[in-house]
PDB file of C-alpha atoms and ligand atoms in Angstrom:
ATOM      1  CA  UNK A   1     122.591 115.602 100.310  1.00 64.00           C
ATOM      2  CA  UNK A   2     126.294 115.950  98.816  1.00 72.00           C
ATOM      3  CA  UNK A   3     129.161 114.641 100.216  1.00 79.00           C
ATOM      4  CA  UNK A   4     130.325 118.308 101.136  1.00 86.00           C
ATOM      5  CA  UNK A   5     127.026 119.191 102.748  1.00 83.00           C
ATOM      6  CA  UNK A   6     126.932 115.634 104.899  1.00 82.00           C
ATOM      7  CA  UNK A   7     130.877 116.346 105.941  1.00 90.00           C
ATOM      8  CA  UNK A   8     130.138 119.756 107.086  1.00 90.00           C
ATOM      9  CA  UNK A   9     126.811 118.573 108.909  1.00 87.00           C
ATOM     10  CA  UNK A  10     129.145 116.074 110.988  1.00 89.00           C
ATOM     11  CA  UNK A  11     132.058 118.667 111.871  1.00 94.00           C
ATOM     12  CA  UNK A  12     129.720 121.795 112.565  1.00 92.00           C
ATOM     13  CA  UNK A  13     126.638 119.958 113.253  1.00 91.00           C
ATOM     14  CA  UNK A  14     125.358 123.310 115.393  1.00 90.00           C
ATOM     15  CA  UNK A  15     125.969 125.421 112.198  1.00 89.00           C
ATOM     16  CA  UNK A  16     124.561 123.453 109.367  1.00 89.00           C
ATOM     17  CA  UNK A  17     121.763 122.629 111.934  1.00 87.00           C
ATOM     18  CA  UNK A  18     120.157 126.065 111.430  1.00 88.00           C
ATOM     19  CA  UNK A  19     120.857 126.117 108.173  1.00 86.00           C
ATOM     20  CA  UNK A  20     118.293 123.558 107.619  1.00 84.00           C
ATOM     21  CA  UNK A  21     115.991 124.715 110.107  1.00 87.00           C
ATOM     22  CA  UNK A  22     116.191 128.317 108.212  1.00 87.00           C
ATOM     23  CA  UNK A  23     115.125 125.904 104.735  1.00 82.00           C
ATOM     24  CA  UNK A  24     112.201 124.189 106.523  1.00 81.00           C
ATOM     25  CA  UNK A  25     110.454 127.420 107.699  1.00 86.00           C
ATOM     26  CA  UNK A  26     111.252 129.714 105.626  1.00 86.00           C
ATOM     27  CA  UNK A  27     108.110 128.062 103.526  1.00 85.00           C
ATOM     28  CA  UNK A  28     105.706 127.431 105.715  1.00 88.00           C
ATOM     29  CA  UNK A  29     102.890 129.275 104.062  1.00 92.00           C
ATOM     30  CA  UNK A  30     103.416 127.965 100.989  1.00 94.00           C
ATOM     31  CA  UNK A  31     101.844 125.078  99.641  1.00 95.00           C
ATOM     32  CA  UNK A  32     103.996 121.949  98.457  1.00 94.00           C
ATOM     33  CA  UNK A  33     103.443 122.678  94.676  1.00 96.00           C
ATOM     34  CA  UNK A  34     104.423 126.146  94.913  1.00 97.00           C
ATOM     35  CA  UNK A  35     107.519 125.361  96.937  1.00 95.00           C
ATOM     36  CA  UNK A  36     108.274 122.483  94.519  1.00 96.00           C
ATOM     37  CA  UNK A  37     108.421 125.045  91.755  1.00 97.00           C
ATOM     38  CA  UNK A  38     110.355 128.022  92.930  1.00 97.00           C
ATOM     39  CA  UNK A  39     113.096 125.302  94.702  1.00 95.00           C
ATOM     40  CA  UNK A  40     113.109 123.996  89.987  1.00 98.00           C
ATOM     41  CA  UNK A  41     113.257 127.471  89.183  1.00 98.00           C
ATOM     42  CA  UNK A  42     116.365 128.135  91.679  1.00 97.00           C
ATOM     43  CA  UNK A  43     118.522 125.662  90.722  1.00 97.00           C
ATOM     44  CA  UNK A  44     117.658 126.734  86.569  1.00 98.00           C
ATOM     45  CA  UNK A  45     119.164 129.885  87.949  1.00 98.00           C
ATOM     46  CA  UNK A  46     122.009 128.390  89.471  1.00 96.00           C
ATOM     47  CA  UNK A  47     122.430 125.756  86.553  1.00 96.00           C
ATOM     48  CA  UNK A  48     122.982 122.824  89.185  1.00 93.00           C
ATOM     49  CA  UNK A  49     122.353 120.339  87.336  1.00 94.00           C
ATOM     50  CA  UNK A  50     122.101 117.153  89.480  1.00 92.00           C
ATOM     51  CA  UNK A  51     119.995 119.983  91.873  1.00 93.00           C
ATOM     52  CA  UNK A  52     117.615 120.816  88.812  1.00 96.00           C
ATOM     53  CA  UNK A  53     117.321 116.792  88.127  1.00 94.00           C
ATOM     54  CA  UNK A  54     116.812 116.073  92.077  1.00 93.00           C
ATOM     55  CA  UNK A  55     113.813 119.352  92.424  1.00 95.00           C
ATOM     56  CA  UNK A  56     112.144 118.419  88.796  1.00 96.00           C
ATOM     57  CA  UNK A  57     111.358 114.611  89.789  1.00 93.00           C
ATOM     58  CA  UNK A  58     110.495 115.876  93.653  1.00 93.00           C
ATOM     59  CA  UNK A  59     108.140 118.710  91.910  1.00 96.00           C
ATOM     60  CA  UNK A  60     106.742 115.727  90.024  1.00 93.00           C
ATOM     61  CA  UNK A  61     106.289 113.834  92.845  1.00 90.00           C
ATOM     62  CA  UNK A  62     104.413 116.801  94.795  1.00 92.00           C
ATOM     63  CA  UNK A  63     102.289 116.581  91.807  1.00 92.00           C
ATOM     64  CA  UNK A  64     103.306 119.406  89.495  1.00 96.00           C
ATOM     65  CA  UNK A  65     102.704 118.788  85.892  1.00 94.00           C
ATOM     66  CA  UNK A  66     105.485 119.318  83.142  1.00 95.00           C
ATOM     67  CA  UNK A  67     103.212 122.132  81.798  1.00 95.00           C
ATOM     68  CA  UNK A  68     103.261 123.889  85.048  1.00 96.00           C
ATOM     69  CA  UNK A  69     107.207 123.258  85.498  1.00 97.00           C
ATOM     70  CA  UNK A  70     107.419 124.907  81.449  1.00 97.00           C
ATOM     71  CA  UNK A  71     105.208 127.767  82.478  1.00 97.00           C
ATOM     72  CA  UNK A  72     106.931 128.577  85.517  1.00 98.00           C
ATOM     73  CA  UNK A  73     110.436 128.243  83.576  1.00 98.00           C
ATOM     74  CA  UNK A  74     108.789 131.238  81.315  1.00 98.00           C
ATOM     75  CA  UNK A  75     107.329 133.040  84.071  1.00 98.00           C
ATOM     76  CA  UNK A  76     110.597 133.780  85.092  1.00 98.00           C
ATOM     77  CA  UNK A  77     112.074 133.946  81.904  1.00 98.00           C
ATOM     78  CA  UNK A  78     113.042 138.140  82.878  1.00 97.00           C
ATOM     79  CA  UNK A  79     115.755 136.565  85.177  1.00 97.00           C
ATOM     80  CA  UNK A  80     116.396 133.233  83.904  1.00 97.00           C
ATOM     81  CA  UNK A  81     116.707 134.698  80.456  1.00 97.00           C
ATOM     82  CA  UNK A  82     116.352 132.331  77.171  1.00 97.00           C
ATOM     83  CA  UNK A  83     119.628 130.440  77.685  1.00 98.00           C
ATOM     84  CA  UNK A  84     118.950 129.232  81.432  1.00 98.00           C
ATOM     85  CA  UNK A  85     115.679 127.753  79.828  1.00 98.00           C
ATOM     86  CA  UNK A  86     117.217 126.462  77.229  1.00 98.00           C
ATOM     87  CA  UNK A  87     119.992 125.476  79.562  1.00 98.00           C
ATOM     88  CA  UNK A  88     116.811 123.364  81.425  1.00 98.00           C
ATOM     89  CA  UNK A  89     115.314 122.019  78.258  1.00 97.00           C
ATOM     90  CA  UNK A  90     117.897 120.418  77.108  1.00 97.00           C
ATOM     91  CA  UNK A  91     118.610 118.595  80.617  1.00 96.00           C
ATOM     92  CA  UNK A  92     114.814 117.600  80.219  1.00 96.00           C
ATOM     93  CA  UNK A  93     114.737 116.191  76.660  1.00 94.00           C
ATOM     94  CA  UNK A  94     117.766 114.297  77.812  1.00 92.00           C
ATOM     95  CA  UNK A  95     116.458 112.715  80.700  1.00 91.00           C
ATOM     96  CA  UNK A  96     113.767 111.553  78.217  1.00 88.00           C
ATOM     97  CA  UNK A  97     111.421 111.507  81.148  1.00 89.00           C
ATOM     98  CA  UNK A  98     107.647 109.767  79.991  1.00 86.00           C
ATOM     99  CA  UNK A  99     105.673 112.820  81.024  1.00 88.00           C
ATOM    100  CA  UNK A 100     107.402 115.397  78.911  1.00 93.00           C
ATOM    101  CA  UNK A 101     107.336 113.951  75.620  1.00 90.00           C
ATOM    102  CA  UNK A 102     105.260 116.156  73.260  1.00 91.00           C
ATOM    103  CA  UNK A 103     102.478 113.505  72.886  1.00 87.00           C
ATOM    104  CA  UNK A 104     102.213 114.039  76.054  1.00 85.00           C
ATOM    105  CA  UNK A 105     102.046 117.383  76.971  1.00 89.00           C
ATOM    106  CA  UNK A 106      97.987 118.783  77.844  1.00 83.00           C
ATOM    107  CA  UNK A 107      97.006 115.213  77.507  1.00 83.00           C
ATOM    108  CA  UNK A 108      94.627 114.287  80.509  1.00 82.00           C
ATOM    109  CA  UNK A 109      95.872 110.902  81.705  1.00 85.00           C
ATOM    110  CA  UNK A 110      94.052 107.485  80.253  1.00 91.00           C
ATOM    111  CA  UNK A 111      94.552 103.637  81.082  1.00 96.00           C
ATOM    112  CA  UNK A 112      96.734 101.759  78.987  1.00 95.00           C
ATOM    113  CA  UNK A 113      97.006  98.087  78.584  1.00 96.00           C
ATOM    114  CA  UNK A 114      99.883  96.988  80.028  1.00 96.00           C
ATOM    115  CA  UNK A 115      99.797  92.954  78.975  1.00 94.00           C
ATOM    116  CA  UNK A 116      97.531  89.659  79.708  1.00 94.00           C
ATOM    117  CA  UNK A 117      97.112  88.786  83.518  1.00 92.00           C
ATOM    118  CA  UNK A 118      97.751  85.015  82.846  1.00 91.00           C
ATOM    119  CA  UNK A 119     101.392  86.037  80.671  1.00 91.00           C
ATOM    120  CA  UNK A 120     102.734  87.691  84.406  1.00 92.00           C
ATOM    121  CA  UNK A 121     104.422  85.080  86.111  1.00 90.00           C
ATOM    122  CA  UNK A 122     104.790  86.010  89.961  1.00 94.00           C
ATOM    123  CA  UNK A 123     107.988  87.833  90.550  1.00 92.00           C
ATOM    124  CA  UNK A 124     109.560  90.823  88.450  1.00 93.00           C
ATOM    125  CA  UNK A 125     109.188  91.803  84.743  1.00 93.00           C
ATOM    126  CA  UNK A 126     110.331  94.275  82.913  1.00 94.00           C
ATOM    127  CA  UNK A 127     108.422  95.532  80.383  1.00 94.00           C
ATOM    128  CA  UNK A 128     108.833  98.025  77.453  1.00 93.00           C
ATOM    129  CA  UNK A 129     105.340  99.207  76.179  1.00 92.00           C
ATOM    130  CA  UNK A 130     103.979 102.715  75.457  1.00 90.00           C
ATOM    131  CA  UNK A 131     106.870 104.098  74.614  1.00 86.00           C
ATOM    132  CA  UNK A 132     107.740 103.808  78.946  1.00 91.00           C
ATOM    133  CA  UNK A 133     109.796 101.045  80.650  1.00 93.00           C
ATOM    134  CA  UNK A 134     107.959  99.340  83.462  1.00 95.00           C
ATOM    135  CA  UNK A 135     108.771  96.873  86.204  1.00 95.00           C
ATOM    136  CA  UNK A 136     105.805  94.756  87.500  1.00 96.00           C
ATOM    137  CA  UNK A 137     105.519  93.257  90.518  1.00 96.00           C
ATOM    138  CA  UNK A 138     103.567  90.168  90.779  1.00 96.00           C
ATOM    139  CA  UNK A 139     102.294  88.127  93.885  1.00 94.00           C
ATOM    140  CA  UNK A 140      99.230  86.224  93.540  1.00 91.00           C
ATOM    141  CA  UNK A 141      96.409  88.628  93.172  1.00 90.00           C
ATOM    142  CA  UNK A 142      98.895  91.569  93.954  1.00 93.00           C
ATOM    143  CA  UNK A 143     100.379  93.849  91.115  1.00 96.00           C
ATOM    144  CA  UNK A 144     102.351  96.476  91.290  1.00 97.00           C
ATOM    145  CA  UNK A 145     103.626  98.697  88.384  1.00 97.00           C
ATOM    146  CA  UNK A 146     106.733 100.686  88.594  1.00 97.00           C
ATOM    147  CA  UNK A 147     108.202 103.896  86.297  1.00 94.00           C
ATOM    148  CA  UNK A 148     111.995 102.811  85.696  1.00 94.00           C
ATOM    149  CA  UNK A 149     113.280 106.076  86.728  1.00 93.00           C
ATOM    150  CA  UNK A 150     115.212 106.331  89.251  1.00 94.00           C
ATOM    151  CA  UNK A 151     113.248 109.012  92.077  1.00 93.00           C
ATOM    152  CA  UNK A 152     116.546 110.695  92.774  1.00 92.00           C
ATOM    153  CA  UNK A 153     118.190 112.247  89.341  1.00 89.00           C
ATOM    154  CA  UNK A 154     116.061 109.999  86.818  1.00 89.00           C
ATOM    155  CA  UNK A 155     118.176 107.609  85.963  1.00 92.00           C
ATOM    156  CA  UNK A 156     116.663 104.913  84.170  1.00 92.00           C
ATOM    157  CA  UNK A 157     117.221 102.078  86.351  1.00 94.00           C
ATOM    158  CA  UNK A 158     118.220  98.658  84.096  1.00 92.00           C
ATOM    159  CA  UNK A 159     116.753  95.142  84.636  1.00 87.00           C
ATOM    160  CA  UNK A 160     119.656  93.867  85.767  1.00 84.00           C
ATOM    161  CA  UNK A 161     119.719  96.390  88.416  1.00 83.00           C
ATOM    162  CA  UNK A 162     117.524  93.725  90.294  1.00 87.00           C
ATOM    163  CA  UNK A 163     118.607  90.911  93.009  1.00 90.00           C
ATOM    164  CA  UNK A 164     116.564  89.251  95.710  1.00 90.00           C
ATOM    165  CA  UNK A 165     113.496  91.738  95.278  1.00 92.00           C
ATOM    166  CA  UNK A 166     116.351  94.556  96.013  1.00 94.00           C
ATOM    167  CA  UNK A 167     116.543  97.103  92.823  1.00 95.00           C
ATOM    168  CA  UNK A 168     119.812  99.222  93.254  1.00 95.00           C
ATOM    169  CA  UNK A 169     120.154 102.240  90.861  1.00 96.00           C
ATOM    170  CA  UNK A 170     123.593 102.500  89.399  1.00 95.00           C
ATOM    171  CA  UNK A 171     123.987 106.057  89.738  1.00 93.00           C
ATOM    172  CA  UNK A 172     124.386 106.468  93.599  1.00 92.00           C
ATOM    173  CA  UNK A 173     122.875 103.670  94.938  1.00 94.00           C
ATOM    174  CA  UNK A 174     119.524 104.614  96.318  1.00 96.00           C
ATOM    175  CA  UNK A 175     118.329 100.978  96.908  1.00 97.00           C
ATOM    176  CA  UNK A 176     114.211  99.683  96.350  1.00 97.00           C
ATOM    177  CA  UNK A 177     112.273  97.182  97.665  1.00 96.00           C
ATOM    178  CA  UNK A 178     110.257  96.200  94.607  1.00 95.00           C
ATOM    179  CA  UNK A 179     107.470  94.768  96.726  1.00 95.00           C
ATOM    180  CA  UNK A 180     106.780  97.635  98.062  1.00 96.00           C
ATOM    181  CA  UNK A 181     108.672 100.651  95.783  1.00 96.00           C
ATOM    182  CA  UNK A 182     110.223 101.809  99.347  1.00 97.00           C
ATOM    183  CA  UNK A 183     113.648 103.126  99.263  1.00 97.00           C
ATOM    184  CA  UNK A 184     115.507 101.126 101.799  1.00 97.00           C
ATOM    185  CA  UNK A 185     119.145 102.467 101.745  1.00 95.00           C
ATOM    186  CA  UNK A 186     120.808 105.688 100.427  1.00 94.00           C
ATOM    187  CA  UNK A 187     117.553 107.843  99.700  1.00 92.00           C
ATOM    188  CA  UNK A 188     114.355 108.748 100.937  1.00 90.00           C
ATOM    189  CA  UNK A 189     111.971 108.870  98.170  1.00 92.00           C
ATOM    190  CA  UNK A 190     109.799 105.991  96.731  1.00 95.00           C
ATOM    191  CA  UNK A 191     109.668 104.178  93.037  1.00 96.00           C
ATOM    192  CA  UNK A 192     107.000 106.226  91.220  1.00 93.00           C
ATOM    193  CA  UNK A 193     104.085 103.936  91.545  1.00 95.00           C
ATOM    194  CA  UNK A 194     101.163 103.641  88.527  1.00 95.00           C
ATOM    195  CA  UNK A 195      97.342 102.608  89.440  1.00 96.00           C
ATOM    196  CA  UNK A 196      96.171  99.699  88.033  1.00 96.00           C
ATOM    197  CA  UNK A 197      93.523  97.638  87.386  1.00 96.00           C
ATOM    198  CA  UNK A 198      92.289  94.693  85.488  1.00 95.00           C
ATOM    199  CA  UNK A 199      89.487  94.271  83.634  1.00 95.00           C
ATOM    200  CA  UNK A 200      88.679  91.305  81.553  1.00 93.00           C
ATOM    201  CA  UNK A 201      92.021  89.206  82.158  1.00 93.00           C
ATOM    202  CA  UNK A 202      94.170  92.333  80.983  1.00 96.00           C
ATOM    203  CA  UNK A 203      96.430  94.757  82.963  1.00 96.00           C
ATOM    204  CA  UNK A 204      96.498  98.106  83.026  1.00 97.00           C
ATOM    205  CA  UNK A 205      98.031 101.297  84.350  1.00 97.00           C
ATOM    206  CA  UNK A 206      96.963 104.870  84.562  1.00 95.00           C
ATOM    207  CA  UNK A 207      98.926 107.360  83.483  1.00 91.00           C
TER     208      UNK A 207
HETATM  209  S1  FES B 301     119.951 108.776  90.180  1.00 97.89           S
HETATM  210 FE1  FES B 301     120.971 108.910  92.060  1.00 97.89          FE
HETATM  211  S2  FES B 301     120.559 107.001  92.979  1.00 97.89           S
HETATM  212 FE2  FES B 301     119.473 106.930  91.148  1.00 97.89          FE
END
């Protein structure tokens, strides 16, 4: 929420109130997906641009692909025109976000290999491979793997970004508990979490 939306809230808290209530129902027969897409498409229209970076990664999250999001940015190309796209594309190519890159694009996911299980010491590394930047979390037999991008507006969230288990992004200060990928102050959305498995002493992640 913006700073103007959460002052309002507090001195017309009746107002804003159904406001929101009005934003929660008015979808209710919609799916999340679908939802996810027109709220990408509105803010292309609007050209918001920290609201078209917040909607793209929660469209991600709801599990929208990036071809859907580029088909539904040409579906409504007669009232977005070619510059709004554009406008979006660019914002896109510079968040350099994994899943849009062109090698990418129409490419069902795989497993990569992400490094040797005995080279992970227990704790937090961060690791540049595939073209992605990772943070793994080790604990014994546990692993967790991490996208550095930041759940909120992308950002891509630096090593040093990391104290006591606690990753804080620099941006706006949505804090993470790497153990778990929880947000824990600031935001409500998770780290973007990849599956893993190991198979003969060597990581790997699905993407
Ligand atoms: S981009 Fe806003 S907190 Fe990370």
């Amino acid at each position: 929420m913006s700073d103007a939306l959460d002052y309002l809230l507090k001195v017309r808290p009746e107002a804003l109130q159904s406001y929101f209530d009005f934003i929660k129902k008015s979808g209710k027969h919609l799916d999340k997906k679908t939802k996810a897409i027109i709220s990408v498409i509105t803010k292309v229209d609007n050209q918001t641009e920290n609201g078209f970076k917040q909607y793209l990664v929660r469209a991600l999250q709801a599990g929208v692909t990036p071809d859907e999001i580029i088909d539904a940015l040409f579906v409504a190309f007669p009232t977005l025109g070619l510059s709004k796209i554009i406008w979006a594309t660019e914002i896109i190519l510079k968040l350099d976000i994994p899943e849009f890159r062109i090698e990418q694009i129409g490419q069902a996911g795989k497993w990569y290999k992400i490094g040797e299980l005995d080279s992970l010491k227990d704790g937090i590394t961060h690791l540049e491979v595939h073209d992605r930047e990772l943070f793994v979390y080790r604990e014994g037999e546990t692993i967790s793997i991490y996208d550095s991008h930041c759940p909120h507006q992308v950002t891509n969230i630096p090593a040093l970004a990391i104290k006591n288990n606690i990753m804080s992004c620099p941006k706006h200060g949505w804090k993470f508990d790497i153990r778990t990928g929880e947000c824990i102050e600031n935001g409500d959305r998770p780290l973007k979490q990849y599956k893993t498995k190991i198979e003969d002493n060597m990581l790997l992640a699905y993407w």
